[in-house]
Amino acid sequence: MVNLPEEFVRETRRTMGEERFGRYLQAFEEEPPVSIRLNPRKSLTPNPSPSREGSSEVPQEGWTVIGGEPVPWCEQGYYLPKRPNFTMDPLLHAGCYYVQEASSMFLEEVVRQTSPLPKQGGAGGGSEVLDMCAAPGGKSTLLRSMLPEECQLTSNEPIRNRYQVLEENVLKWGYANHTVTNLYPRDFVKQKQRFDLILCDVPCSGEGMFRKDPATISEWSPKNVERCWQLQREIVSDAWQCLNPGGLLIYSTCTFNTKENEENVRWFMEELGAELLPIETKPEWNITGSLLMGFDAPVYRFIPGITRGEGLFMCAMKKKGTHPQPLPEWRGEKKHRAGISRLQANSSLPSQGGTGGESVPLSYQQAIAYLRGEALVLPEDTPRGIVNVTFLGHVLGQMKNIGTRANNLYPKAWRIKTTHIPNEYEAILRHS
């Protein structure tokens, strides 16, 4: 039986009630579910262009997740039958899918039902979206997949080392109009930035991750809970100033206590004038509502043992007023303020080659060697200079072919550390 802090047990039992708390404890005896989310842009195997003669990489209809079971609230989300060795799958590094906890994918349902933005394929020019605390990038890449192409998404992370992870994941996801920033929430206020949709997946005490990441148990304390709910109010208050009238702010945590969840939301309603929007859910999803006595606003809780996922709290808050026109314009590539990444995530990674140039397919063993940062020997007829290397039709990155060998240009910070290359590829996706 897992050893949980006494104060956490006492408070969480009081919050959930005996029946829910019992089911939550039982979940620790089970394996946590494993889930991935496909990249819609890379869900079809492309025809390499230009392609090499004799290449075995041909267009396919799409990907099937092997043994996958759909996540009901996310179109591209799938539960896996077991946890594979993701590090050893080149398609992960190519941005074909993202390993994301299923509860977090509920963001898709919230955005679909409440967002003031046009739907994918609609006229969305000028719309601005901000993910305020975006690392490592799961919710940001989900947002970018849903938003109209013309919409500008800014993914922000104040902590430098987390920002670098966010930047890598955004670049690998490979969408245009996606900027990565390294700023504090108050910096957006000072710069008078305005957005139509803001996601605040705020730093929290992490109670909802105890099953998935046992190390978070030792980091928990009542003092940290106190620090978190105060910081969360500061972040949302700053974000609220940056939200256009009529705009939407989505608030989420991965914790259970009411101080960081319902009590904060009640404060947002009273002090900021936030209007909570209801989300239509299905009974079989087993999503729990408010657990704060006397507070029955539309909020949504995911509890392990009840819902198939880890702990999550989420709600959608609308700012009163009418959207002003025209929208304020801000593009990182035009105004290089301190802390704004100059790397823009385009349709293919700058570090992964881009759309031009020769494409050279790699075997599985070659692909892993490339991701390790090794030099390779490419086919004799490979042209000299910069070439793109691919696996199953998807670009992994670039190499500089000098004839006798090809030097590796894969970013050092992204290279995998494994010392063993499997003989066979354990596929997670297959061509349908």
Coordinates of C-alpha atoms in Angstrom, one line a residue:
M1 CA 0.0 0.0 0.0
V2 CA 1.3 3.4 -0.9
N3 CA 2.5 5.6 2.0
L4 CA 0.7 8.9 1.7
P5 CA 1.2 11.9 4.0
E6 CA -1.2 11.9 7.0
E7 CA -2.3 15.4 6.5
F8 CA -3.0 14.8 2.8
V9 CA -5.0 11.6 3.6
R10 CA -7.1 13.4 6.2
E11 CA -7.9 16.4 4.0
T12 CA -8.5 14.4 0.8
R13 CA -10.7 11.9 2.6
R14 CA -12.8 14.9 3.9
T15 CA -12.9 16.4 0.4
M16 CA -13.8 13.3 -1.6
G17 CA -15.8 11.4 1.0
E18 CA -15.2 7.8 2.1
E19 CA -16.5 6.1 -1.1
R20 CA -14.6 8.2 -3.6
F21 CA -11.5 8.2 -1.4
G22 CA -11.6 4.4 -1.1
R23 CA -11.8 4.1 -4.9
Y24 CA -8.9 6.5 -5.2
L25 CA -6.7 4.4 -2.9
Q26 CA -7.6 1.3 -4.8
A27 CA -6.2 2.9 -7.9
F28 CA -2.7 2.7 -6.5
E29 CA -3.0 -1.1 -6.7
E30 CA -3.5 -0.8 -10.5
E31 CA -1.2 0.1 -13.3
P32 CA -1.7 3.8 -14.4
P33 CA -3.2 4.0 -17.9
V34 CA -0.8 5.0 -20.7
S35 CA -2.0 7.2 -23.5
I36 CA -0.8 9.1 -26.6
R37 CA -2.3 11.7 -28.9
L38 CA -1.6 11.6 -32.6
N39 CA -0.5 14.6 -34.6
P40 CA -3.2 15.3 -37.2
R41 CA -0.7 16.9 -39.5
K42 CA 1.6 13.9 -39.5
S43 CA -1.1 11.2 -39.1
L44 CA -0.7 10.4 -42.8
T45 CA 2.5 8.9 -44.1
P46 CA 3.8 11.5 -46.6
N47 CA 5.3 10.9 -50.0
P48 CA 8.9 12.2 -49.5
S49 CA 9.6 15.0 -51.9
P50 CA 11.9 14.9 -53.6
S51 CA 12.2 11.1 -53.2
R52 CA 15.1 8.8 -53.9
E53 CA 14.6 6.2 -56.6
G54 CA 13.8 2.9 -55.2
S55 CA 12.6 4.3 -51.9
S56 CA 10.3 2.0 -50.0
E57 CA 8.5 4.9 -48.4
V58 CA 5.2 5.4 -50.2
P59 CA 2.0 7.2 -49.3
Q60 CA -0.3 5.4 -46.9
E61 CA -3.8 6.1 -45.8
G62 CA -2.9 6.8 -42.2
W63 CA -1.8 5.4 -38.8
T64 CA -3.5 2.9 -36.6
V65 CA -2.5 2.8 -32.9
I66 CA -1.6 -0.9 -32.2
G67 CA -4.0 -2.2 -29.6
G68 CA -5.2 1.4 -29.0
E69 CA -8.5 2.3 -27.4
P70 CA -9.9 5.8 -28.1
V71 CA -9.9 8.4 -25.4
P72 CA -13.6 9.4 -25.5
W73 CA -13.0 13.2 -25.0
C74 CA -10.2 13.6 -27.5
E75 CA -10.4 12.8 -31.2
Q76 CA -6.8 11.9 -31.6
G77 CA -6.2 10.4 -28.2
Y78 CA -5.7 6.7 -27.5
Y79 CA -5.0 4.5 -24.5
L80 CA -2.3 1.9 -25.1
P81 CA -2.5 -1.7 -23.8
K82 CA 0.9 -1.3 -22.0
R83 CA 3.8 1.2 -21.7
P84 CA 6.3 0.8 -24.5
N85 CA 9.8 2.1 -24.6
F86 CA 8.8 5.5 -26.1
T87 CA 12.4 6.7 -26.3
M88 CA 13.2 4.0 -28.8
D89 CA 10.5 4.9 -31.3
P90 CA 11.7 7.3 -34.0
L91 CA 8.2 8.4 -34.8
L92 CA 7.9 10.0 -31.3
H93 CA 11.0 12.1 -32.1
A94 CA 9.6 13.0 -35.5
G95 CA 6.5 14.5 -33.8
C96 CA 4.0 11.9 -35.1
Y97 CA 2.5 11.6 -31.6
Y98 CA 2.8 13.0 -28.1
V99 CA 2.7 11.0 -24.9
Q100 CA 0.1 12.7 -22.9
E101 CA -2.0 11.7 -19.8
A102 CA -5.6 11.1 -20.9
S103 CA -7.2 13.4 -18.4
S104 CA -5.3 16.4 -19.7
M105 CA -6.8 15.7 -23.2
F106 CA -10.1 16.9 -21.7
L107 CA -8.9 20.3 -22.8
E108 CA -10.1 19.4 -26.3
E109 CA -13.7 19.0 -25.2
V110 CA -13.6 22.2 -23.2
V111 CA -12.2 24.2 -26.1
R112 CA -14.6 22.6 -28.6
Q113 CA -17.6 23.6 -26.6
T114 CA -16.7 27.0 -25.3
S115 CA -14.0 28.7 -27.4
P116 CA -14.9 32.0 -28.9
L117 CA -12.5 31.3 -31.8
P118 CA -13.6 30.0 -35.2
K119 CA -13.4 26.2 -35.7
Q120 CA -10.5 24.6 -37.6
G121 CA -10.9 25.5 -41.3
G122 CA -12.8 28.7 -40.5
A123 CA -11.6 32.3 -40.9
G124 CA -9.5 32.8 -37.8
G125 CA -7.0 35.5 -39.0
G126 CA -5.8 37.7 -36.2
S127 CA -7.0 35.6 -33.3
E128 CA -4.5 35.3 -30.4
V129 CA -4.2 32.5 -28.0
L130 CA -1.8 32.2 -25.0
D131 CA -0.8 29.1 -23.0
M132 CA 0.6 30.8 -19.9
C133 CA 2.4 27.9 -18.2
A134 CA 3.0 25.7 -21.1
A135 CA 5.9 23.3 -20.4
P136 CA 6.4 20.5 -21.3
G137 CA 3.9 21.2 -24.2
G138 CA 1.2 18.6 -24.1
K139 CA -1.7 21.1 -23.8
S140 CA 0.0 23.5 -26.2
T141 CA 0.4 21.0 -29.0
L142 CA -3.2 19.9 -28.5
L143 CA -4.4 23.5 -28.8
R144 CA -2.3 24.1 -31.9
S145 CA -3.8 21.1 -33.5
M146 CA -7.3 22.4 -32.9
L147 CA -6.9 26.1 -33.7
P148 CA -7.4 27.6 -37.2
E149 CA -4.1 27.8 -39.1
E150 CA -4.3 31.6 -39.2
C151 CA -4.6 31.8 -35.4
Q152 CA -1.4 32.8 -33.5
L153 CA -0.6 30.6 -30.5
T154 CA 2.0 31.8 -27.9
S155 CA 3.3 29.1 -25.6
N156 CA 5.0 30.5 -22.6
E157 CA 7.1 29.0 -19.8
P158 CA 8.8 31.2 -17.1
I159 CA 11.3 28.5 -16.0
R160 CA 14.3 28.4 -18.3
N161 CA 15.1 24.7 -18.4
R162 CA 11.4 23.8 -18.8
Y163 CA 11.2 26.4 -21.6
Q164 CA 13.8 24.5 -23.5
V165 CA 11.8 21.3 -23.3
L166 CA 8.7 23.2 -24.4
E167 CA 10.6 24.6 -27.4
E168 CA 11.7 21.2 -28.5
N169 CA 8.2 19.7 -28.3
V170 CA 6.7 22.6 -30.1
L171 CA 9.2 22.4 -32.9
K172 CA 8.8 18.7 -33.3
W173 CA 5.0 19.1 -33.5
G174 CA 5.6 21.2 -36.6
Y175 CA 2.8 23.8 -36.9
A176 CA 3.0 27.4 -38.2
N177 CA 2.0 30.4 -36.2
H178 CA 3.3 29.0 -32.9
T179 CA 5.7 31.1 -30.9
V180 CA 7.6 30.0 -27.7
T181 CA 8.3 32.6 -25.0
N182 CA 10.2 32.6 -21.7
L183 CA 8.4 35.3 -19.7
Y184 CA 6.6 35.8 -16.4
P185 CA 2.9 36.5 -16.5
R186 CA 3.4 40.1 -15.4
D187 CA 5.5 40.7 -18.5
F188 CA 2.5 40.2 -20.7
V189 CA 0.6 42.7 -18.6
K190 CA 3.5 45.2 -18.9
Q191 CA 3.6 44.7 -22.6
K192 CA -0.2 45.2 -22.8
Q193 CA -0.7 42.0 -24.7
R194 CA -4.3 40.9 -25.4
F195 CA -5.6 37.4 -26.2
D196 CA -8.9 35.8 -27.1
L197 CA -8.2 32.5 -25.3
I198 CA -5.8 31.9 -22.4
L199 CA -5.0 28.6 -20.8
C200 CA -3.7 28.7 -17.3
D201 CA -2.5 25.2 -16.4
V202 CA -1.0 26.6 -13.3
P203 CA 1.8 25.2 -11.1
C204 CA 0.2 23.2 -8.3
S205 CA 0.9 20.9 -5.4
G206 CA 0.7 17.9 -7.8
E207 CA -1.6 15.6 -5.7
G208 CA -3.2 14.2 -8.8
M209 CA 0.2 12.9 -10.0
F210 CA 1.0 10.8 -6.9
R211 CA 0.1 7.5 -8.7
K212 CA 1.9 8.3 -11.9
D213 CA 5.0 9.9 -10.3
P214 CA 5.6 8.7 -6.7
A215 CA 8.4 11.2 -6.3
T216 CA 5.8 14.0 -6.1
I217 CA 4.5 12.4 -2.8
S218 CA 7.7 13.4 -1.0
E219 CA 7.5 16.9 -2.3
W220 CA 4.0 17.5 -0.9
S221 CA 3.4 19.6 2.2
P222 CA 0.6 21.9 3.5
K223 CA 3.0 24.8 3.2
N224 CA 3.4 24.1 -0.5
V225 CA -0.4 24.0 -0.9
E226 CA -0.6 27.4 0.7
R227 CA 2.1 28.8 -1.6
C228 CA 0.4 27.3 -4.7
W229 CA -3.1 28.7 -4.2
Q230 CA -1.7 32.2 -3.7
L231 CA 0.6 31.9 -6.7
Q232 CA -2.3 30.6 -8.8
R233 CA -4.4 33.7 -8.0
E234 CA -1.5 35.9 -9.0
I235 CA -1.1 34.1 -12.3
V236 CA -4.8 34.2 -13.2
S237 CA -5.1 37.8 -12.1
D238 CA -2.3 38.8 -14.5
A239 CA -3.8 36.6 -17.3
W240 CA -7.2 38.2 -16.8
Q241 CA -5.8 41.6 -17.5
C242 CA -4.5 40.2 -20.8
L243 CA -7.8 38.6 -21.8
N244 CA -10.0 40.4 -24.3
P245 CA -13.6 41.2 -23.3
G246 CA -15.7 38.2 -24.2
G247 CA -12.6 36.0 -24.2
L248 CA -12.2 32.6 -22.5
L249 CA -9.8 31.6 -19.8
I250 CA -9.4 27.9 -19.1
Y251 CA -8.1 27.1 -15.6
S252 CA -6.6 23.7 -14.7
T253 CA -4.5 22.0 -12.0
C254 CA -3.4 18.4 -11.3
T255 CA -4.3 18.5 -7.7
F256 CA -7.3 17.5 -5.4
N257 CA -7.6 20.1 -2.6
T258 CA -10.4 22.7 -2.8
K259 CA -8.0 25.6 -2.0
E260 CA -6.3 25.3 -5.3
N261 CA -9.5 24.4 -7.2
E262 CA -13.0 25.4 -6.1
E263 CA -12.0 28.0 -3.6
N264 CA -9.8 29.7 -6.2
V265 CA -12.5 29.5 -8.8
R266 CA -15.0 31.1 -6.4
W267 CA -12.4 33.9 -5.8
F268 CA -12.1 34.4 -9.6
M269 CA -15.8 34.8 -9.8
E270 CA -16.1 37.2 -7.0
E271 CA -13.0 39.3 -7.5
L272 CA -12.6 39.2 -11.3
G273 CA -16.2 38.8 -12.4
A274 CA -15.5 35.5 -14.2
E275 CA -18.5 33.7 -15.6
L276 CA -18.2 29.9 -15.5
L277 CA -19.3 28.0 -18.6
P278 CA -20.9 24.5 -18.5
I279 CA -19.3 21.6 -20.4
E280 CA -21.5 18.8 -21.6
T281 CA -20.1 15.5 -20.6
K282 CA -21.2 11.9 -20.8
P283 CA -22.1 9.8 -17.6
E284 CA -19.8 7.0 -18.7
W285 CA -16.8 9.3 -18.5
N286 CA -17.3 9.4 -14.7
I287 CA -16.2 13.0 -14.3
T288 CA -16.8 14.4 -10.8
G289 CA -18.1 17.9 -10.2
S290 CA -17.5 20.4 -7.4
L291 CA -16.5 18.9 -4.0
L292 CA -16.8 22.2 -2.1
M293 CA -19.9 22.4 0.0
G294 CA -22.2 25.2 -1.1
F295 CA -20.4 25.7 -4.4
D296 CA -22.1 24.0 -7.4
A297 CA -20.6 25.9 -10.3
P298 CA -19.6 23.9 -13.4
V299 CA -16.1 22.5 -12.7
Y300 CA -14.7 19.1 -13.7
R301 CA -12.6 16.7 -11.7
F302 CA -10.8 13.6 -12.8
I303 CA -10.1 11.2 -9.9
P304 CA -8.0 8.0 -10.4
G305 CA -10.1 5.0 -9.7
I306 CA -13.2 6.8 -10.9
T307 CA -12.1 8.3 -14.2
R308 CA -9.6 6.5 -16.5
G309 CA -6.7 8.9 -16.0
E310 CA -4.8 10.8 -13.4
G311 CA -6.0 13.7 -11.2
L312 CA -7.1 16.8 -13.0
F313 CA -9.3 19.8 -12.3
M314 CA -10.5 22.1 -15.1
C315 CA -13.1 24.8 -15.8
A316 CA -13.8 27.5 -18.4
M317 CA -14.3 31.1 -17.4
K318 CA -15.6 33.8 -19.7
K319 CA -14.7 37.5 -19.3
K320 CA -17.7 39.8 -19.6
G321 CA -17.9 42.3 -22.4
T322 CA -17.8 42.5 -26.2
H323 CA -14.7 41.6 -28.2
P324 CA -13.0 44.7 -29.6
Q325 CA -12.0 45.0 -33.2
P326 CA -9.5 45.0 -34.7
L327 CA -7.4 42.7 -32.6
P328 CA -4.0 43.9 -31.3
E329 CA -1.2 42.5 -33.3
W330 CA 1.9 40.8 -31.9
R331 CA 4.3 38.6 -33.7
G332 CA 7.5 37.4 -32.1
E333 CA 9.3 37.4 -35.4
K334 CA 8.6 41.1 -35.9
K335 CA 9.3 42.3 -32.4
H336 CA 12.2 40.5 -30.8
R337 CA 11.5 41.4 -27.2
A338 CA 13.7 39.8 -24.5
G339 CA 12.6 36.3 -23.7
I340 CA 10.8 35.6 -27.0
S341 CA 12.1 32.6 -29.0
R342 CA 13.1 33.4 -32.6
L343 CA 12.5 29.8 -33.5
Q344 CA 9.1 29.6 -35.1
A345 CA 7.5 26.1 -35.4
N346 CA 6.8 25.8 -39.1
S347 CA 5.4 23.0 -41.1
S348 CA 8.7 21.2 -40.7
L349 CA 11.4 21.7 -38.1
P350 CA 14.3 24.0 -39.0
S351 CA 16.5 21.5 -37.3
Q352 CA 14.9 18.7 -39.1
G353 CA 15.5 19.8 -42.5
G354 CA 12.5 21.7 -43.9
T355 CA 10.6 20.9 -47.0
G356 CA 13.4 21.1 -49.6
G357 CA 16.4 19.0 -50.2
E358 CA 17.1 15.3 -50.7
S359 CA 15.3 12.9 -48.4
V360 CA 17.2 9.7 -47.4
P361 CA 15.2 6.9 -45.7
L362 CA 16.9 5.2 -42.7
S363 CA 16.4 1.7 -41.3
Y364 CA 15.3 1.4 -37.7
Q365 CA 18.9 0.8 -36.5
Q366 CA 20.1 3.8 -38.5
A367 CA 17.4 6.0 -37.2
I368 CA 18.3 5.2 -33.5
A369 CA 21.9 5.7 -34.3
Y370 CA 21.1 9.1 -35.8
L371 CA 19.0 10.1 -32.7
R372 CA 22.1 9.1 -30.6
G373 CA 24.1 11.7 -32.6
E374 CA 26.2 9.2 -34.6
A375 CA 27.6 9.7 -38.0
L376 CA 26.2 7.4 -40.7
V377 CA 27.3 6.1 -44.1
L378 CA 24.5 7.0 -46.6
P379 CA 24.0 5.3 -50.0
E380 CA 26.7 6.1 -52.6
D381 CA 24.4 8.1 -54.8
T382 CA 23.4 10.5 -52.0
P383 CA 24.3 14.0 -53.1
R384 CA 27.0 15.9 -51.1
G385 CA 25.8 18.6 -48.7
I386 CA 22.8 18.9 -46.4
V387 CA 20.2 16.1 -46.7
N388 CA 17.1 15.2 -44.7
V389 CA 17.0 11.8 -43.1
T390 CA 13.6 10.1 -42.6
F391 CA 12.0 7.1 -40.9
L392 CA 8.8 5.7 -42.4
G393 CA 8.4 8.9 -44.4
H394 CA 8.8 11.4 -41.6
V395 CA 11.8 13.7 -41.2
L396 CA 14.0 13.1 -38.2
G397 CA 16.5 15.8 -39.0
Q398 CA 19.5 16.7 -41.1
M399 CA 22.9 15.3 -41.9
K400 CA 25.8 16.8 -43.9
N401 CA 27.0 14.2 -46.4
I402 CA 30.7 14.5 -47.2
G403 CA 30.9 11.3 -49.2
T404 CA 32.7 8.8 -47.0
R405 CA 30.3 9.5 -44.2
A406 CA 27.4 11.9 -43.2
N407 CA 28.0 14.1 -40.2
N408 CA 25.1 14.3 -37.7
L409 CA 23.3 17.7 -37.3
Y410 CA 20.7 16.5 -34.8
P411 CA 20.7 19.0 -31.9
K412 CA 22.9 17.8 -29.0
A413 CA 20.3 18.6 -26.4
W414 CA 17.7 16.3 -28.1
R415 CA 19.9 13.3 -28.5
I416 CA 18.9 10.1 -26.7
K417 CA 21.4 8.5 -24.3
T418 CA 20.6 4.8 -24.8
T419 CA 23.6 2.5 -25.3
H420 CA 21.6 -0.4 -26.7
I421 CA 20.0 -0.5 -30.1
P422 CA 17.3 -3.2 -30.4
N423 CA 17.4 -5.5 -33.4
E424 CA 13.8 -5.0 -34.2
Y425 CA 11.4 -2.1 -34.2
E426 CA 8.7 -2.4 -31.5
A427 CA 6.0 -0.4 -33.4
I428 CA 3.4 1.7 -31.6
L429 CA 1.7 2.8 -34.8
R430 CA 1.2 0.9 -38.0
H431 CA -0.1 1.9 -41.5
S432 CA -3.8 1.4 -41.9

